[in-house]
XYZ file of C-alpha atoms in Angstrom:
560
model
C -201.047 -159.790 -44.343
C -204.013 -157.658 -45.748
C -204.093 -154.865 -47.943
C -205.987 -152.054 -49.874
C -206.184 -153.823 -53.487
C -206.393 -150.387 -55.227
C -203.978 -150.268 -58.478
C -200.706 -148.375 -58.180
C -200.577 -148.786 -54.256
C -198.029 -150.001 -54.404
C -195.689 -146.982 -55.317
C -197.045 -145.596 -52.071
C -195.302 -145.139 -48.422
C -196.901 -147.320 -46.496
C -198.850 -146.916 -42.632
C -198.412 -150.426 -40.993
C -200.387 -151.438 -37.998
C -200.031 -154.472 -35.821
C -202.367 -155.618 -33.518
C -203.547 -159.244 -32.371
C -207.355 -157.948 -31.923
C -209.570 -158.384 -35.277
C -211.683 -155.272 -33.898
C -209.294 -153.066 -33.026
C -206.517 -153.981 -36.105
C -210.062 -153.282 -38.885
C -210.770 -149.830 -36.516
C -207.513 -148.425 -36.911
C -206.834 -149.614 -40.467
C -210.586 -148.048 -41.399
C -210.000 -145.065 -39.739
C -205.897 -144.582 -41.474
C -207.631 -145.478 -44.992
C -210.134 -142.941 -44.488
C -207.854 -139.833 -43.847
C -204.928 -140.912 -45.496
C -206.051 -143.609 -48.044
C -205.186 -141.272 -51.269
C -201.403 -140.443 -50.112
C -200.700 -143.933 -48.237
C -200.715 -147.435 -48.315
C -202.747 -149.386 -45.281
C -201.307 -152.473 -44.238
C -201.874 -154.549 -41.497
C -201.370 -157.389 -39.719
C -202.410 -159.790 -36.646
C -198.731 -160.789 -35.008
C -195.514 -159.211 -34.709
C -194.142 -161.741 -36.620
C -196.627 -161.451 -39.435
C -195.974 -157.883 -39.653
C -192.014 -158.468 -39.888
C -192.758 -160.909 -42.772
C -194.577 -158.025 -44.376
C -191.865 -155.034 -43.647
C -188.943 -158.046 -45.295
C -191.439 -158.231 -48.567
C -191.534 -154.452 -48.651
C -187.576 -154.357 -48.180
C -187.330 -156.707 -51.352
C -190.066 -154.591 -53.320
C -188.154 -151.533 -52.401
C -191.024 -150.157 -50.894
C -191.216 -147.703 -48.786
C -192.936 -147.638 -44.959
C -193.547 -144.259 -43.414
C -195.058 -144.680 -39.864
C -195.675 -148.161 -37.493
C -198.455 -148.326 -35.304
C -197.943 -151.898 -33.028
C -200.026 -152.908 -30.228
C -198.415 -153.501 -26.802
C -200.145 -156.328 -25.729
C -199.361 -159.182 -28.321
C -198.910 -162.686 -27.443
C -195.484 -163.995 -28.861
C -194.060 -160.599 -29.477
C -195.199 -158.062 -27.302
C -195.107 -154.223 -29.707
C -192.012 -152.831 -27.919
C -190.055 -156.467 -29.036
C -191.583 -155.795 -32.646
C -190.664 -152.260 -33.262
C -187.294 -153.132 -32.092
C -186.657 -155.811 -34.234
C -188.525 -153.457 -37.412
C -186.106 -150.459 -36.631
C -183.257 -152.722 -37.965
C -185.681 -153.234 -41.597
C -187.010 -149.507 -41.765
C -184.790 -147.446 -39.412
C -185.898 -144.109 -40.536
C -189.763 -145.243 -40.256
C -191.498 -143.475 -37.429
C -193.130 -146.133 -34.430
C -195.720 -145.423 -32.504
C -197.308 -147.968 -29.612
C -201.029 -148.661 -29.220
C -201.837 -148.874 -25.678
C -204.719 -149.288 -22.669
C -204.228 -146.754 -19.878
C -202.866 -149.700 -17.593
C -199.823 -149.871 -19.963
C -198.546 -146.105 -19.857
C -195.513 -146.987 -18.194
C -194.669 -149.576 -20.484
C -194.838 -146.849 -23.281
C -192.884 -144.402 -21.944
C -190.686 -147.313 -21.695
C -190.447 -147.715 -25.114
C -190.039 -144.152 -25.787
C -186.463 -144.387 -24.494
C -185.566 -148.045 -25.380
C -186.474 -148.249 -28.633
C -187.112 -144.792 -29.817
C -191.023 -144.575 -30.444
C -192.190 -141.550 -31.313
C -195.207 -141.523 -29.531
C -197.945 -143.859 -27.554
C -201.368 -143.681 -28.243
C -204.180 -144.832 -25.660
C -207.038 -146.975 -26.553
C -210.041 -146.089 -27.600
C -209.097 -143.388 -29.753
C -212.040 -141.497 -30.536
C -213.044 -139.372 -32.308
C -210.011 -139.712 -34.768
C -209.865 -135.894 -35.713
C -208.515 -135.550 -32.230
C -206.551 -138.355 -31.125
C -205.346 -140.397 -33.736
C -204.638 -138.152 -36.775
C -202.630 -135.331 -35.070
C -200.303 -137.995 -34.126
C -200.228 -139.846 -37.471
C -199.830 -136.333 -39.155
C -196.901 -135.277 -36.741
C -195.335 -138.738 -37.437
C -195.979 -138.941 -41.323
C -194.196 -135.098 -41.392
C -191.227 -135.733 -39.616
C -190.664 -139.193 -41.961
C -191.600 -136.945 -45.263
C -189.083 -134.101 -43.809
C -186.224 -137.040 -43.480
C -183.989 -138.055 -46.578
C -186.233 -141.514 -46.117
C -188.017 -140.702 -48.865
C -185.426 -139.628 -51.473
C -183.148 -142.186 -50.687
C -184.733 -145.398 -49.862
C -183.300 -146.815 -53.344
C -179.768 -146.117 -52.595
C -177.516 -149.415 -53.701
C -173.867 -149.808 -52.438
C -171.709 -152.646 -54.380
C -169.070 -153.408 -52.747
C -166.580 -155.836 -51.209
C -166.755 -156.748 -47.439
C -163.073 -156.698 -47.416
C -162.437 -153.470 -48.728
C -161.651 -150.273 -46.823
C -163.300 -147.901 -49.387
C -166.315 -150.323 -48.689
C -166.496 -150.348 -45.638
C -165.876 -146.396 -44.985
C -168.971 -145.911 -47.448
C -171.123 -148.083 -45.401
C -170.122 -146.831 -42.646
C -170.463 -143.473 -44.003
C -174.294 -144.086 -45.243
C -175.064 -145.818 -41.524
C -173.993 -142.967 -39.044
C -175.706 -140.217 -41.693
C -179.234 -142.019 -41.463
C -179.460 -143.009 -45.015
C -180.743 -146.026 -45.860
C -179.081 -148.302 -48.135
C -179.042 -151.868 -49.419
C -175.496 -153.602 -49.491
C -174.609 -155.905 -52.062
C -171.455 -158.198 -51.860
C -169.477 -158.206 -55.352
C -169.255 -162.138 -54.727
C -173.106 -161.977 -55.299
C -174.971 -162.767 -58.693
C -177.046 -159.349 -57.470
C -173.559 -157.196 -56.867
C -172.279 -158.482 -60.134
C -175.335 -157.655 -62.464
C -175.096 -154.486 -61.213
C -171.988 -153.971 -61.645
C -172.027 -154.452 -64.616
C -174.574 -152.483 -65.847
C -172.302 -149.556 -64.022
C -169.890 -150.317 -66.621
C -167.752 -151.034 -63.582
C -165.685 -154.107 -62.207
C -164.838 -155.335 -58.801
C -161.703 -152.945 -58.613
C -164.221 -150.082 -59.150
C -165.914 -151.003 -55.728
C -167.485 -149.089 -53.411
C -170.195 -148.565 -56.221
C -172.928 -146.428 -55.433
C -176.520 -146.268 -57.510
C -178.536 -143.556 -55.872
C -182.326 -143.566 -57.036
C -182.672 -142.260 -60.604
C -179.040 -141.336 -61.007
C -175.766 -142.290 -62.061
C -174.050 -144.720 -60.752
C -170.617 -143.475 -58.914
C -167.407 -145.544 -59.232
C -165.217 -145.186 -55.546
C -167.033 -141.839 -54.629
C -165.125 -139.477 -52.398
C -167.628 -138.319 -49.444
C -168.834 -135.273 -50.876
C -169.696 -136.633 -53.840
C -171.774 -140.032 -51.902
C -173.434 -137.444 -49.583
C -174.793 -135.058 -52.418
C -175.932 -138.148 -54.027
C -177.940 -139.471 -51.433
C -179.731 -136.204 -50.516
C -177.497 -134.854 -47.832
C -176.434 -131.281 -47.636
C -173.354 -130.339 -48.907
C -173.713 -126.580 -49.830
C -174.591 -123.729 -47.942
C -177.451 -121.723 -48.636
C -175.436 -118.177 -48.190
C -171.963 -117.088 -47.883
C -172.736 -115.541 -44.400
C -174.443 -116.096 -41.348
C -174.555 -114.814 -36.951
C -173.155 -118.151 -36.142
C -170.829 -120.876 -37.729
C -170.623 -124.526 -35.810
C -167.735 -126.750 -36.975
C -168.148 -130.290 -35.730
C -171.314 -132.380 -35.233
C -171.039 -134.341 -32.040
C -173.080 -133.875 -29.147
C -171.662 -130.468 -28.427
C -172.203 -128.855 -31.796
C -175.306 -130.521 -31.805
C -176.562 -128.162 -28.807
C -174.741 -124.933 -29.830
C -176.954 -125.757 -33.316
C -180.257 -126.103 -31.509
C -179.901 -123.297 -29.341
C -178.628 -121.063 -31.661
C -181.084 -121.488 -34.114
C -183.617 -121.827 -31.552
C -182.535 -118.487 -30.325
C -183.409 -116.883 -33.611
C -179.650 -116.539 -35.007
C -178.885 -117.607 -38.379
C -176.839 -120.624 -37.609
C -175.218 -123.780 -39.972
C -173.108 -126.189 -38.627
C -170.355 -128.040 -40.936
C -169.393 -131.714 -40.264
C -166.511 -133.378 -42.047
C -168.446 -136.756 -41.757
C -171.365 -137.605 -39.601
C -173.141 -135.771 -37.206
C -172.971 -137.594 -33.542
C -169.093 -137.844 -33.611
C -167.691 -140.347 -31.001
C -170.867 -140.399 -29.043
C -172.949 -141.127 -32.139
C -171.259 -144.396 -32.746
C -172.267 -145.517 -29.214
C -174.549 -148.795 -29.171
C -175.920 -147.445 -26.179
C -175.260 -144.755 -23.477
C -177.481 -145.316 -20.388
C -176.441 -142.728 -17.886
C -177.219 -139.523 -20.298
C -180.174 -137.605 -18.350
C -183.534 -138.811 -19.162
C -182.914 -141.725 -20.831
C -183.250 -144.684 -17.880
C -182.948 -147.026 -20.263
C -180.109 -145.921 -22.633
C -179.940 -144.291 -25.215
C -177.882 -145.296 -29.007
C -175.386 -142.952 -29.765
C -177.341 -142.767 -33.145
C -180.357 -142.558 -31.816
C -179.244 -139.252 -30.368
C -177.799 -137.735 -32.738
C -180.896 -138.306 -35.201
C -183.079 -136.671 -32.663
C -180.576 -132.982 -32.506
C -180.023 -133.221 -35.893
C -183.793 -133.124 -36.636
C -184.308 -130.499 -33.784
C -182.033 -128.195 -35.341
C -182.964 -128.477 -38.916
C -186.491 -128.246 -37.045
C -185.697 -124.887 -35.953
C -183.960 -123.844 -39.379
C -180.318 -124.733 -38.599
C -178.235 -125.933 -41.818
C -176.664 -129.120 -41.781
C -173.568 -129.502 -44.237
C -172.453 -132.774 -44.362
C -168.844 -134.219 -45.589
C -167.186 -130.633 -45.843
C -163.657 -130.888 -43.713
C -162.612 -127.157 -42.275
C -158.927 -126.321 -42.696
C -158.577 -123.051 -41.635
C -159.719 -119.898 -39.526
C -158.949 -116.883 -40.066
C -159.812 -113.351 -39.100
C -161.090 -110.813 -41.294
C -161.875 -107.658 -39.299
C -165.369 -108.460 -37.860
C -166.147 -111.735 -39.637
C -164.397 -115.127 -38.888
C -164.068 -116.742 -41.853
C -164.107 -120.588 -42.135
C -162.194 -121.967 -45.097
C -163.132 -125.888 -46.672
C -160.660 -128.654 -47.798
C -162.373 -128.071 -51.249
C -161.091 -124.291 -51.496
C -164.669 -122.661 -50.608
C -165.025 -120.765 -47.521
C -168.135 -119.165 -45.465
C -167.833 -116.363 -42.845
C -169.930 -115.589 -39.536
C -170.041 -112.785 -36.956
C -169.009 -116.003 -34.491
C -167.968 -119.027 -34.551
C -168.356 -121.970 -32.419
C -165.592 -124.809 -32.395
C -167.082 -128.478 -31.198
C -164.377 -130.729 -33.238
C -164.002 -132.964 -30.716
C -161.495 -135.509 -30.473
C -160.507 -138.866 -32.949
C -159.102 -142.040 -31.516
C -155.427 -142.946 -31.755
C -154.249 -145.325 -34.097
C -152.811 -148.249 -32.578
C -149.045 -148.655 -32.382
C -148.644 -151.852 -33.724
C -146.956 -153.800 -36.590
C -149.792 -154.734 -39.096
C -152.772 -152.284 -37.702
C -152.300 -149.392 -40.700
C -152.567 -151.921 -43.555
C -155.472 -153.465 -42.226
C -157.404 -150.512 -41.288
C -161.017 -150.926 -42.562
C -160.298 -154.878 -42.868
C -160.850 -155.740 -39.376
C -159.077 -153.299 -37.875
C -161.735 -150.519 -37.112
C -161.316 -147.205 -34.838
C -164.649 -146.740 -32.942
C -167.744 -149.164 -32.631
C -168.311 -149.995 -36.576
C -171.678 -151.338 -35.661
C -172.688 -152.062 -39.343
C -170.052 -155.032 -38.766
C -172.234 -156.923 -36.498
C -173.531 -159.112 -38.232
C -170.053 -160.158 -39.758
C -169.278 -160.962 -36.132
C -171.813 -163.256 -35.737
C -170.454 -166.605 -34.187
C -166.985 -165.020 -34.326
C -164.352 -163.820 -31.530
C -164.352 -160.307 -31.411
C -161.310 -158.000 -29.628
C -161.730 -154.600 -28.280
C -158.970 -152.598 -27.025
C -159.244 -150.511 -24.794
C -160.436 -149.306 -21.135
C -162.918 -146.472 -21.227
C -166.599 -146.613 -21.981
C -166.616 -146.639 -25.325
C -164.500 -149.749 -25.514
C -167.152 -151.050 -22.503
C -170.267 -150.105 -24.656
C -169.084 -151.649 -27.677
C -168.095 -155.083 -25.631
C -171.663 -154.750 -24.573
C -172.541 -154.693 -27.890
C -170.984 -157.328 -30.106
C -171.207 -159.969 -27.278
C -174.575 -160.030 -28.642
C -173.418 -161.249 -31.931
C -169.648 -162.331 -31.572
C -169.271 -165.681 -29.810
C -166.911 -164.280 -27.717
C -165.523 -161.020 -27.228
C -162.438 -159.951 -25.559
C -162.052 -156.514 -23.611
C -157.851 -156.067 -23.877
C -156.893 -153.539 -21.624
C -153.481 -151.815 -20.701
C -153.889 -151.048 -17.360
C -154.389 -152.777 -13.837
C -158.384 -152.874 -13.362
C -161.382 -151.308 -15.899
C -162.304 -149.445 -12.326
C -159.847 -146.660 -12.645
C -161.379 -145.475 -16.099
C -164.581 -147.288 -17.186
C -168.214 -146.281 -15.053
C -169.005 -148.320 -12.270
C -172.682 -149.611 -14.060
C -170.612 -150.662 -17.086
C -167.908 -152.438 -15.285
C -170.663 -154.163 -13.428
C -172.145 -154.626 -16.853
C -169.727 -156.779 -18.270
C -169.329 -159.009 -15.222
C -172.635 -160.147 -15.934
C -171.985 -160.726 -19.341
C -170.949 -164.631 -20.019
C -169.117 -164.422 -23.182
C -167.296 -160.957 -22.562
C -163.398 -161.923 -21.308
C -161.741 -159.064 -19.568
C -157.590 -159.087 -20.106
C -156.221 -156.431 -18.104
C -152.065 -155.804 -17.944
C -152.265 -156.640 -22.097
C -151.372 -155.031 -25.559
C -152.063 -155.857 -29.155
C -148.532 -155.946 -30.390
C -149.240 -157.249 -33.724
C -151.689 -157.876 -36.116
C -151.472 -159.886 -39.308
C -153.868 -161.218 -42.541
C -153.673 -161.214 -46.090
C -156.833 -159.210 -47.370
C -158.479 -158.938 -43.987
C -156.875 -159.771 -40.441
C -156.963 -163.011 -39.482
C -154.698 -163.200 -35.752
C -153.683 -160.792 -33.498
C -150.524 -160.883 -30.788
C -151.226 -160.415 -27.163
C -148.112 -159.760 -24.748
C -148.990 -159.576 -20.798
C -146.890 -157.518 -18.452
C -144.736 -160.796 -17.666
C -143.674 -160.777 -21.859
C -145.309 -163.688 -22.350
C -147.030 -163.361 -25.614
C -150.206 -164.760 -27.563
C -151.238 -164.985 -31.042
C -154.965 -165.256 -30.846
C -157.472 -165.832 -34.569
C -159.803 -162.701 -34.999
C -161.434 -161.539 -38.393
C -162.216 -158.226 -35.698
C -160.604 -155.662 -33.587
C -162.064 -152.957 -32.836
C -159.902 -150.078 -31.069
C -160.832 -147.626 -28.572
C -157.136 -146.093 -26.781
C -157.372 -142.667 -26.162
C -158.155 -139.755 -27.913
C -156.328 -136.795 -29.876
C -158.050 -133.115 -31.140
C -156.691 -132.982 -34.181
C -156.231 -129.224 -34.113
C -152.854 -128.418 -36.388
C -155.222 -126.106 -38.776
C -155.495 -123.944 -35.972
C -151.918 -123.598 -35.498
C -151.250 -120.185 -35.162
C -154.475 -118.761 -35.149
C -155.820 -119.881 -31.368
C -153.923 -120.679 -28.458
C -153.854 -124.358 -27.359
C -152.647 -126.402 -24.793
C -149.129 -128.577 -25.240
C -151.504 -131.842 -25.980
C -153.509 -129.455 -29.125
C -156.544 -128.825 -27.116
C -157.812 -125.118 -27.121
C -157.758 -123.057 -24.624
C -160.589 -120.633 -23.077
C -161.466 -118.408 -20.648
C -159.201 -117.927 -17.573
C -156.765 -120.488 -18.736
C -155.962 -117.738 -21.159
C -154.811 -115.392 -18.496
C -151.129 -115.413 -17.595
C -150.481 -113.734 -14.370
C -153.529 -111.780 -15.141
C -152.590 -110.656 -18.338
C -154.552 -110.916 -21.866
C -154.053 -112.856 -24.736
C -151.542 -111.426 -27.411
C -153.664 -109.844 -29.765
C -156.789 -109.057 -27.198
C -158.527 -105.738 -28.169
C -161.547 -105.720 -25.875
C -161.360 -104.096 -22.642
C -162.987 -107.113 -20.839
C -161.623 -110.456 -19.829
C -162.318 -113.803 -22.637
C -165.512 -115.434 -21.651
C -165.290 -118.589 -19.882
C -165.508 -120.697 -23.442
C -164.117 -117.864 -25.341
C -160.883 -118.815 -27.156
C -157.702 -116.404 -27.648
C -159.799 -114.675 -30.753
C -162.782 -112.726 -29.597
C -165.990 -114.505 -31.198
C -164.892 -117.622 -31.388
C -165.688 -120.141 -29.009
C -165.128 -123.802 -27.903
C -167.305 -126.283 -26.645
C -167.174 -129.904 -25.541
C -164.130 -132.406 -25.977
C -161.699 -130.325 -28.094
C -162.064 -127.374 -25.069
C -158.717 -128.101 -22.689
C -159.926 -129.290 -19.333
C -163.039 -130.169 -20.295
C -165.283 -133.179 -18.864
C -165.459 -136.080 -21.417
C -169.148 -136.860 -21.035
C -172.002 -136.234 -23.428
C -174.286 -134.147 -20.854
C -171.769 -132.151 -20.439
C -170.626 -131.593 -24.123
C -174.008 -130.931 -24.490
C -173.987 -128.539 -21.856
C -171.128 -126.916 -22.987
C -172.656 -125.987 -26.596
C -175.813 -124.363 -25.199
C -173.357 -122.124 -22.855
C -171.473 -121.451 -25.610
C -174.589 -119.973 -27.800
C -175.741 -117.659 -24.740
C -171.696 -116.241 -24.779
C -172.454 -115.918 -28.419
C -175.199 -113.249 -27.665
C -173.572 -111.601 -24.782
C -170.752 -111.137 -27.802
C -173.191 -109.824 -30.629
C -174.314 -107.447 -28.072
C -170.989 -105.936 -27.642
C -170.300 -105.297 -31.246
């Protein structure tokens, strides 16, 4: 590895490049130290796998990297194979690929399979237009991220634990980079105790240049960490509660569209779809796209286009007050809008079996948990269930687990999972589909150690498993909206015509015009993706949905 030996570098964000070529790697490092020597740090390297040695020093050093430039043609490690492997040591570090014109279809490639930013064709010059716009676009979107403010963050806790594992799992699908550290370590139990804290304190959280918080709730580990937790104003033109893929688009396009929009997310914006280890039939993406992946991208678009973000703030109530719709938080606060759009989505159902409660967050998880992966390494691994979320997340782990098991209720995966996943896992050696089969127990002291498998012919198995991971359906979770909007006998909300009962109105309907097709019983508030009754469970079109819902929005304002 070579560097700039200037004193105090190394405080710094560094620019990496990677390329095999002695020519090329000294242009590109010359031309990066020239125009951005004073603000960054220029290192570089000759492999892919010298350049991973150098991002694991920086991890240890704490230091921070800011933007990857890798060549495409390496032997060994080709660029697209090392920016995939450095996304998992510097996630929040934008990539960019260093290409001949021959190769432009292998960077587009990479675009969607391993999230580059952008691809930049060789030669370059002159700099001042090819390579520094780029750099400069890249090195603003990483300064604009929490990257920066929160590369320091430390999380003590046990792998056991619930609280733990909720906090990693909290930091993960937020984007915020941490560094985990067991309680069973020397590391986790010097700083412990200089917390003043003990392992029945755990999760422990240090953010950079702060105090140290003992079991945080979520509101206090996301203000910590940089995330947005307050709103700038007590009013705005449009309120978005939820943060999956359809709130996502009813953000972007309504702040896009120029109205003054925040959108409030009791945990982590992506919902369902952003714990996805990969969704490959979402338009545009060929190659799949992460669920987190995803959601990153919106959530920068709309804070690109001035949409607020509010992070770990759960909405218990609507209500109407005259012209506003008021939104009311779990913490007492409240904001109000001249609409509303509700994306909530839905939450998986907690399995019905003896043992599963007690062991939630100890190896019973609801959803993909992918920062468990490596704890599956060599291990069996159990998912239950039978749509694609339980598919993707086979797909997943089988790449770490030494065998995982798909358990599924019904007769054949066909009749619920897509036909490319389901053709998918055939291909997949050390995935075991069980159709006709339940979890009807699970069991383990402080973590689960063996499940119970009955068949349809009552013959039943105890199986060992330190993981199950549970996927069965879906619920809205809309009781604080009980009495307020109309909803279907399963809790979804209903809109548009479905509201019409032998051609009549809602109860309550003032306007002299029919509900729009997403509008919900109350005028001005809408619904969008999978908390809408008789809506399509897909992430096009949740996505779909919320950008409908913003141009409704308008046709509303207008009215008023």
């Amino acid at each position: 590895m070579t560097q700039t030996p200037e004193a105090g570098a190394r405080a710094r964000p560094v620019l990496l490049t990677v390329d095999d070529d002695p020519g090329v790697s000294r242009a590109v490092a010359r031309d990066l130290r020239r125009h951005y020597g004073e603000r960054f740090r220029i290192v570089r390297a000759s492999s892919g796998e010298e350049a991973l040695e150098a991002l694991r020093e920086l991890t240890l050093r704490g230091d921070r990297v800011a933007a990857m430039l890798a060549d495409y043609r390496m032997p060994g490690m080709n660029g697209i194979e090392f920016l995939e492997q450095a996304m998992d040591l510097f996630p929040r570090a934008r990539r960019a690929l260093l290409t001949a014109y021959a190769d432009t279809d292998a960077a587009i490639q990479a675009i969607n399979l391993v999230d580059v930013d952008h691809y930049l064709l060789k030669p370059w010059e002159p700099p001042e237009e090819k390579l520094y716009p780029v750099v400069d676009a890249m090195v603003e979107t990483w300064a604009a991220s929490p990257d920066a403010a929160v590369e320091e963050v430390k999380l003590v806790g046990h792998h056991w634990s619930a609280p733990s594992f909720a906090a990693r799992d909290f930091l993960a699908r937020n984007a915020v980079p941490y560094r985990w550290y067991s309680v069973e370590e020397n590391d986790g139990r010097r700083l412990l105790a200089a917390a003043g804290a003990g392992p029945d304190d755990v999760p422990v959280v240090v953010p950079p240049g702060g105090p140290a918080l003992l079991a945080p709730t979520e509101a206090q580990l996301a203000a910590a960490v940089g995330l947005t937790v307050e709103p700038s104003t007590d009013f705005y033109d449009l309120i978005v509660v939820g943060g999956g893929p359809a709130g996502l688009g009813a953000a972007v396009y309504g702040a896009s569209e120029g109205l003054r929009t925040v959108l409030v997310e009791r945990s982590a914006t992506g919902g369902q779809a952003g714990q996805s280890s990969r969704i490959e039939n979402y338009l545009g993406f060929p190659d799949g796209v992460s669920g987190g992946q995803l959601a990153d991208r919106a959530r920068r678009q709309a804070a690109r286009f001035g949409a607020e973000v509010l992070t770990a703030r759960k909405v218990t109530a609507l209500e109407v007050r005259g012209p506003a719709r008021v939104v009311h938080f779990a913490d007492g606060g409240s904001i109000a809008a001249h609409s509303v759009v509700l994306a909530t989505g839905v939450s998986y159902r907690t399995l019905p079996t003896d043992g599963a409660d007690g062991l939630t967050g100890r190896g019973v998880y609801y959803g993909s948990a992918l920062t468990e992966a490596a704890a599956c390494e060599d291990q069996p691994v159990y998912v239950v269930g039978g749509a694609n979320s339980a598919g993707q997340s086979a797909v997943f782990f089988s790449r770490h687990a030494s065998c995982v098991t798909l358990v599924v209720r019904g007769s054949s995966l066909e009749a619920s999972m897509s036909h490319y996943l389901v053709q998918q896992l055939s291909e997949i050696p050390n995935v075991v589909v069980r159709t006709g089969t339940t979890v009807t127990a699970a069991r383990g002291g402080d973590h689960l150690e063996e499940i119970e498998l009955a068949d349809g012919t009552g013959r039943v198995e105890t199986v060992p498993t330190s993981h199950l991971f549970v996927f069965i359906g879906a619920e809205p979770r809309t009781d604080w909206l009980d009495g307020v909007l109309a909803r279907d006998g399963r809790g979804f909300v209903l809109t548009g015509p479905e509201l019409l009962v032998d051609g009549e109105r809602p109860p309550g309907w003032r306007l002299q015009r029919d509900p729009f097709f997403l509008e919900s019983s109350v005028p001005g508030v809408f619904v969008a993706g999978d908390v809408r009754s008789q809506s399509v469970k897909r992430v096009a079109s949740a996505v779909g949905e919320g950008a409908m819902a913003v141009t409704l929005v308008h046709r509303y304002l207008e009215e008023r």
